[in-house]
Amino acid sequence: MIVAFSVATSGPAPDTPDAPVSDSVSEAVAAAVRVVRESGLPHETTAMFTSVEGEWDEVMDVVKRATEAVGRYGSRVSLVLKADIRPGWTGQIAAKVARVEEHLAAEDG
């Protein structure tokens, strides 16, 4: 399966409730991306989402741990998740994009 997810935090960090809330979530997002990278699973990070590919349990574990990592930066976490569940298929995080590129190249050529 491939899961594309986005996590963001809001509110003060749980351990510093009186600290000012930052408009930037990049530090919290970096913590989530670090979890994904350390997982060893195929992944891709774009401006809006991080995609990760693997078996159901391993992917959901990574999403859970990434969400927990972001949770340390605020009192509330928002998680958006989209999944492509296709049993028996692997390597699709790159292959799906390659198929689109092939169509574009055929139209240009």
Tab-separated table of N, CA and C in Angstrom:
chain	number	residue	atom	x	y	z
A	1	MET	N	0.822	-1.179	0.000
A	1	MET	CA	0.000	0.000	0.000
A	1	MET	C	0.863	1.238	0.000
A	2	ILE	N	0.298	2.317	-0.507
A	2	ILE	CA	0.938	3.632	-0.416
A	2	ILE	C	0.005	4.514	0.401
A	3	VAL	N	0.570	5.184	1.370
A	3	VAL	CA	-0.192	6.149	2.161
A	3	VAL	C	0.450	7.513	1.987
A	4	ALA	N	-0.370	8.478	1.614
A	4	ALA	CA	0.056	9.875	1.585
A	4	ALA	C	-0.562	10.529	2.808
A	5	PHE	N	0.272	11.162	3.610
A	5	PHE	CA	-0.276	11.778	4.811
A	5	PHE	C	0.373	13.121	5.096
A	6	SER	N	-0.362	13.907	5.836
A	6	SER	CA	0.098	15.223	6.261
A	6	SER	C	-0.291	15.392	7.719
A	7	VAL	N	0.658	15.816	8.530
A	7	VAL	CA	0.375	16.076	9.936
A	7	VAL	C	0.789	17.498	10.268
A	8	ALA	N	-0.004	18.120	11.097
A	8	ALA	CA	0.299	19.474	11.549
A	8	ALA	C	-0.173	19.613	12.978
A	9	THR	N	0.449	20.503	13.689
A	9	THR	CA	0.102	20.717	15.084
A	9	THR	C	-0.430	22.130	15.284
A	10	SER	N	-1.156	22.292	16.344
A	10	SER	CA	-1.621	23.620	16.737
A	10	SER	C	-1.679	23.673	18.254
A	11	GLY	N	-1.751	24.857	18.759
A	11	GLY	CA	-1.782	25.035	20.205
A	11	GLY	C	-0.394	24.937	20.797
A	12	PRO	N	-0.272	25.326	22.039
A	12	PRO	CA	1.044	25.293	22.692
A	12	PRO	C	1.496	23.858	22.929
A	13	ALA	N	2.800	23.675	22.953
A	13	ALA	CA	3.357	22.359	23.256
A	13	ALA	C	2.898	21.934	24.642
A	14	PRO	N	2.618	20.650	24.831
A	14	PRO	CA	2.098	20.181	26.127
A	14	PRO	C	2.986	20.514	27.321
A	15	ASP	N	4.307	20.528	27.121
A	15	ASP	CA	5.204	20.781	28.249
A	15	ASP	C	5.465	22.275	28.479
A	16	THR	N	4.988	23.126	27.582
A	16	THR	CA	5.175	24.582	27.720
A	16	THR	C	3.881	25.308	27.355
A	17	PRO	N	2.815	25.146	28.131
A	17	PRO	CA	1.521	25.720	27.771
A	17	PRO	C	1.508	27.248	27.688
A	18	ASP	N	2.459	27.922	28.321
A	18	ASP	CA	2.484	29.382	28.275
A	18	ASP	C	3.355	29.933	27.156
A	19	ALA	N	4.019	29.054	26.418
A	19	ALA	CA	4.893	29.501	25.329
A	19	ALA	C	4.044	29.997	24.167
A	20	PRO	N	4.559	30.979	23.427
A	20	PRO	CA	3.806	31.461	22.266
A	20	PRO	C	3.707	30.384	21.195
A	21	VAL	N	2.587	30.359	20.492
A	21	VAL	CA	2.360	29.392	19.436
A	21	VAL	C	2.981	29.935	18.151
A	22	SER	N	3.789	29.132	17.496
A	22	SER	CA	4.443	29.538	16.260
A	22	SER	C	3.521	29.319	15.072
A	23	ASP	N	3.594	30.207	14.082
A	23	ASP	CA	2.839	30.031	12.845
A	23	ASP	C	3.492	28.991	11.947
A	24	SER	N	4.737	28.660	12.199
A	24	SER	CA	5.460	27.705	11.372
A	24	SER	C	5.342	26.312	11.961
A	25	VAL	N	5.067	25.366	11.100
A	25	VAL	CA	5.000	23.974	11.549
A	25	VAL	C	6.184	23.164	11.034
A	26	SER	N	7.156	23.838	10.411
A	26	SER	CA	8.247	23.114	9.756
A	26	SER	C	9.061	22.260	10.719
A	27	GLU	N	9.278	22.715	11.932
A	27	GLU	CA	10.052	21.915	12.885
A	27	GLU	C	9.303	20.635	13.248
A	28	ALA	N	8.001	20.752	13.447
A	28	ALA	CA	7.190	19.577	13.761
A	28	ALA	C	7.127	18.632	12.565
A	29	VAL	N	6.978	19.178	11.371
A	29	VAL	CA	6.942	18.353	10.168
A	29	VAL	C	8.276	17.637	9.986
A	30	ALA	N	9.364	18.311	10.260
A	30	ALA	CA	10.685	17.681	10.165
A	30	ALA	C	10.772	16.474	11.097
A	31	ALA	N	10.174	16.572	12.265
A	31	ALA	CA	10.180	15.443	13.200
A	31	ALA	C	9.421	14.255	12.603
A	32	ALA	N	8.314	14.532	11.929
A	32	ALA	CA	7.536	13.463	11.294
A	32	ALA	C	8.311	12.843	10.138
A	33	VAL	N	8.923	13.669	9.318
A	33	VAL	CA	9.681	13.171	8.167
A	33	VAL	C	10.875	12.344	8.639
A	34	ARG	N	11.473	12.739	9.741
A	34	ARG	CA	12.591	11.966	10.300
A	34	ARG	C	12.132	10.541	10.634
A	35	VAL	N	10.950	10.408	11.213
A	35	VAL	CA	10.410	9.080	11.530
A	35	VAL	C	10.249	8.263	10.255
A	36	VAL	N	9.717	8.889	9.221
A	36	VAL	CA	9.515	8.189	7.946
A	36	VAL	C	10.851	7.747	7.369
A	37	ARG	N	11.819	8.636	7.326
A	37	ARG	CA	13.129	8.299	6.762
A	37	ARG	C	13.809	7.183	7.538
A	38	GLU	N	13.705	7.225	8.847
A	38	GLU	CA	14.341	6.199	9.675
A	38	GLU	C	13.655	4.844	9.558
A	39	SER	N	12.425	4.826	9.030
A	39	SER	CA	11.691	3.564	8.902
A	39	SER	C	12.319	2.638	7.866
A	40	GLY	N	13.034	3.207	6.908
A	40	GLY	CA	13.621	2.408	5.852
A	40	GLY	C	12.655	2.056	4.730
A	41	LEU	N	11.401	2.454	4.847
A	41	LEU	CA	10.417	2.179	3.800
A	41	LEU	C	10.585	3.170	2.657
A	42	PRO	N	10.207	2.777	1.433
A	42	PRO	CA	10.221	3.728	0.328
A	42	PRO	C	9.308	4.914	0.666
A	43	HIS	N	9.786	6.116	0.383
A	43	HIS	CA	8.998	7.296	0.740
A	43	HIS	C	9.335	8.461	-0.176
A	44	GLU	N	8.497	9.473	-0.106
A	44	GLU	CA	8.681	10.692	-0.878
A	44	GLU	C	8.018	11.824	-0.113
A	45	THR	N	8.699	12.940	0.005
A	45	THR	CA	8.133	14.106	0.679
A	45	THR	C	8.000	15.242	-0.325
A	46	THR	N	6.817	15.838	-0.371
A	46	THR	CA	6.560	16.996	-1.222
A	46	THR	C	6.128	18.153	-0.322
A	47	ALA	N	5.773	19.253	-0.917
A	47	ALA	CA	5.393	20.433	-0.143
A	47	ALA	C	4.142	20.224	0.709
A	48	MET	N	3.291	19.286	0.307
A	48	MET	CA	2.018	19.111	1.004
A	48	MET	C	1.850	17.770	1.726
A	49	PHE	N	2.521	16.730	1.251
A	49	PHE	CA	2.321	15.390	1.808
A	49	PHE	C	3.634	14.615	1.846
A	50	THR	N	3.654	13.590	2.678
A	50	THR	CA	4.695	12.584	2.652
A	50	THR	C	4.013	11.272	2.307
A	51	SER	N	4.562	10.565	1.328
A	51	SER	CA	4.035	9.263	0.942
A	51	SER	C	5.006	8.197	1.409
A	52	VAL	N	4.455	7.089	1.840
A	52	VAL	CA	5.275	5.969	2.306
A	52	VAL	C	4.634	4.681	1.794
A	53	GLU	N	5.478	3.723	1.370
A	53	GLU	CA	4.976	2.486	0.779
A	53	GLU	C	5.444	1.284	1.585
A	54	GLY	N	4.544	0.332	1.770
A	54	GLY	CA	4.880	-0.894	2.473
A	54	GLY	C	3.630	-1.685	2.795
A	55	GLU	N	3.777	-2.641	3.683
A	55	GLU	CA	2.637	-3.432	4.127
A	55	GLU	C	1.798	-2.615	5.119
A	56	TRP	N	0.524	-2.958	5.207
A	56	TRP	CA	-0.439	-2.211	6.030
A	56	TRP	C	0.101	-1.900	7.425
A	57	ASP	N	0.492	-2.919	8.171
A	57	ASP	CA	0.900	-2.719	9.561
A	57	ASP	C	2.146	-1.847	9.681
A	58	GLU	N	3.121	-2.041	8.803
A	58	GLU	CA	4.340	-1.243	8.906
A	58	GLU	C	4.102	0.210	8.507
A	59	VAL	N	3.279	0.436	7.493
A	59	VAL	CA	2.982	1.811	7.078
A	59	VAL	C	2.183	2.536	8.156
A	60	MET	N	1.179	1.881	8.699
A	60	MET	CA	0.358	2.528	9.721
A	60	MET	C	1.158	2.789	10.998
A	61	ASP	N	2.113	1.912	11.286
A	61	ASP	CA	2.991	2.148	12.432
A	61	ASP	C	3.825	3.408	12.215
A	62	VAL	N	4.332	3.590	11.004
A	62	VAL	CA	5.119	4.788	10.702
A	62	VAL	C	4.239	6.035	10.821
A	63	VAL	N	3.026	5.981	10.281
A	63	VAL	CA	2.115	7.131	10.380
A	63	VAL	C	1.813	7.442	11.843
A	64	LYS	N	1.572	6.420	12.631
A	64	LYS	CA	1.292	6.627	14.057
A	64	LYS	C	2.488	7.273	14.757
A	65	ARG	N	3.680	6.744	14.525
A	65	ARG	CA	4.860	7.304	15.185
A	65	ARG	C	5.169	8.724	14.706
A	66	ALA	N	4.931	9.000	13.426
A	66	ALA	CA	5.136	10.356	12.904
A	66	ALA	C	4.137	11.327	13.535
A	67	THR	N	2.914	10.880	13.702
A	67	THR	CA	1.883	11.705	14.340
A	67	THR	C	2.250	11.974	15.796
A	68	GLU	N	2.737	10.966	16.480
A	68	GLU	CA	3.170	11.142	17.870
A	68	GLU	C	4.343	12.115	17.956
A	69	ALA	N	5.252	12.045	17.003
A	69	ALA	CA	6.405	12.959	16.996
A	69	ALA	C	5.945	14.404	16.844
A	70	VAL	N	4.980	14.629	15.983
A	70	VAL	CA	4.435	15.979	15.784
A	70	VAL	C	3.691	16.443	17.039
A	71	GLY	N	3.045	15.511	17.717
A	71	GLY	CA	2.270	15.850	18.915
A	71	GLY	C	3.086	16.475	20.021
A	72	ARG	N	4.376	16.278	20.009
A	72	ARG	CA	5.229	16.897	21.032
A	72	ARG	C	5.365	18.404	20.828
A	73	TYR	N	4.933	18.901	19.660
A	73	TYR	CA	5.081	20.323	19.339
A	73	TYR	C	3.804	21.128	19.553
A	74	GLY	N	2.747	20.489	19.959
A	74	GLY	CA	1.507	21.219	20.178
A	74	GLY	C	0.507	20.390	20.954
A	75	SER	N	-0.552	21.034	21.350
A	75	SER	CA	-1.567	20.356	22.157
A	75	SER	C	-2.607	19.642	21.299
A	76	ARG	N	-2.535	19.854	19.984
A	76	ARG	CA	-3.509	19.256	19.081
A	76	ARG	C	-2.811	18.896	17.767
A	77	VAL	N	-3.188	17.749	17.181
A	77	VAL	CA	-2.598	17.312	15.916
A	77	VAL	C	-3.706	17.036	14.907
A	78	SER	N	-3.491	17.517	13.696
A	78	SER	CA	-4.385	17.236	12.580
A	78	SER	C	-3.686	16.259	11.651
A	79	LEU	N	-4.370	15.196	11.262
A	79	LEU	CA	-3.818	14.183	10.371
A	79	LEU	C	-4.740	14.027	9.169
A	80	VAL	N	-4.168	14.175	7.978
A	80	VAL	CA	-4.883	13.910	6.731
A	80	VAL	C	-4.192	12.713	6.096
A	81	LEU	N	-4.977	11.710	5.692
A	81	LEU	CA	-4.404	10.475	5.184
A	81	LEU	C	-5.189	9.991	3.974
A	82	LYS	N	-4.461	9.588	2.939
A	82	LYS	CA	-5.066	8.974	1.762
A	82	LYS	C	-4.280	7.711	1.467
A	83	ALA	N	-4.989	6.610	1.208
A	83	ALA	CA	-4.311	5.336	1.000
A	83	ALA	C	-4.696	4.704	-0.330
A	84	ASP	N	-3.704	4.107	-0.995
A	84	ASP	CA	-3.900	3.296	-2.184
A	84	ASP	C	-3.556	1.871	-1.766
A	85	ILE	N	-4.577	1.068	-1.559
A	85	ILE	CA	-4.395	-0.298	-1.059
A	85	ILE	C	-4.518	-1.248	-2.239
A	86	ARG	N	-3.392	-1.852	-2.610
A	86	ARG	CA	-3.341	-2.713	-3.792
A	86	ARG	C	-2.491	-3.933	-3.465
A	87	PRO	N	-3.099	-4.955	-2.857
A	87	PRO	CA	-2.343	-6.142	-2.446
A	87	PRO	C	-1.560	-6.765	-3.605
A	88	GLY	N	-0.341	-7.183	-3.288
A	88	GLY	CA	0.499	-7.862	-4.259
A	88	GLY	C	1.343	-6.947	-5.128
A	89	TRP	N	1.184	-5.653	-4.998
A	89	TRP	CA	1.949	-4.695	-5.796
A	89	TRP	C	2.976	-4.011	-4.913
A	90	THR	N	4.192	-3.893	-5.412
A	90	THR	CA	5.240	-3.159	-4.705
A	90	THR	C	5.924	-2.228	-5.702
A	91	GLY	N	6.701	-1.304	-5.187
A	91	GLY	CA	7.436	-0.392	-6.051
A	91	GLY	C	6.569	0.627	-6.759
A	92	GLN	N	5.360	0.788	-6.308
A	92	GLN	CA	4.423	1.671	-7.001
A	92	GLN	C	4.607	3.149	-6.674
A	93	ILE	N	5.330	3.461	-5.623
A	93	ILE	CA	5.542	4.866	-5.280
A	93	ILE	C	6.271	5.587	-6.418
A	94	ALA	N	7.125	4.881	-7.136
A	94	ALA	CA	7.818	5.452	-8.295
A	94	ALA	C	7.152	5.034	-9.606
A	95	ALA	N	6.646	3.815	-9.671
A	95	ALA	CA	6.089	3.290	-10.915
A	95	ALA	C	4.849	4.051	-11.371
A	96	LYS	N	4.025	4.479	-10.429
A	96	LYS	CA	2.817	5.227	-10.800
A	96	LYS	C	3.192	6.539	-11.489
A	97	VAL	N	4.203	7.202	-10.990
A	97	VAL	CA	4.664	8.460	-11.583
A	97	VAL	C	5.304	8.181	-12.938
A	98	ALA	N	6.061	7.107	-13.044
A	98	ALA	CA	6.717	6.756	-14.305
A	98	ALA	C	5.690	6.512	-15.407
A	99	ARG	N	4.583	5.874	-15.074
A	99	ARG	CA	3.549	5.625	-16.083
A	99	ARG	C	2.942	6.927	-16.590
A	100	VAL	N	2.736	7.882	-15.712
A	100	VAL	CA	2.219	9.184	-16.126
A	100	VAL	C	3.235	9.890	-17.019
A	101	GLU	N	4.509	9.842	-16.630
A	101	GLU	CA	5.566	10.473	-17.430
A	101	GLU	C	5.645	9.854	-18.830
A	102	GLU	N	5.428	8.537	-18.932
A	102	GLU	CA	5.442	7.877	-20.236
A	102	GLU	C	4.340	8.438	-21.140
A	103	HIS	N	3.157	8.635	-20.583
A	103	HIS	CA	2.059	9.210	-21.360
A	103	HIS	C	2.382	10.633	-21.802
A	104	LEU	N	2.961	11.400	-20.909
A	104	LEU	CA	3.324	12.781	-21.255
A	104	LEU	C	4.388	12.812	-22.353
A	105	ALA	N	5.362	11.931	-22.261
A	105	ALA	CA	6.430	11.876	-23.258
A	105	ALA	C	5.866	11.450	-24.621
A	106	ALA	N	4.928	10.530	-24.626
A	106	ALA	CA	4.324	10.067	-25.874
A	106	ALA	C	3.538	11.205	-26.534
A	107	GLU	N	2.896	12.027	-25.746
A	107	GLU	CA	2.135	13.166	-26.280
A	107	GLU	C	3.068	14.236	-26.829
A	108	ASP	N	4.237	14.400	-26.205
A	108	ASP	CA	5.197	15.427	-26.631
A	108	ASP	C	6.003	14.991	-27.847
A	109	GLY	N	6.104	13.680	-28.055
A	109	GLY	CA	6.998	13.165	-29.092
A	109	GLY	C	6.282	12.906	-30.353
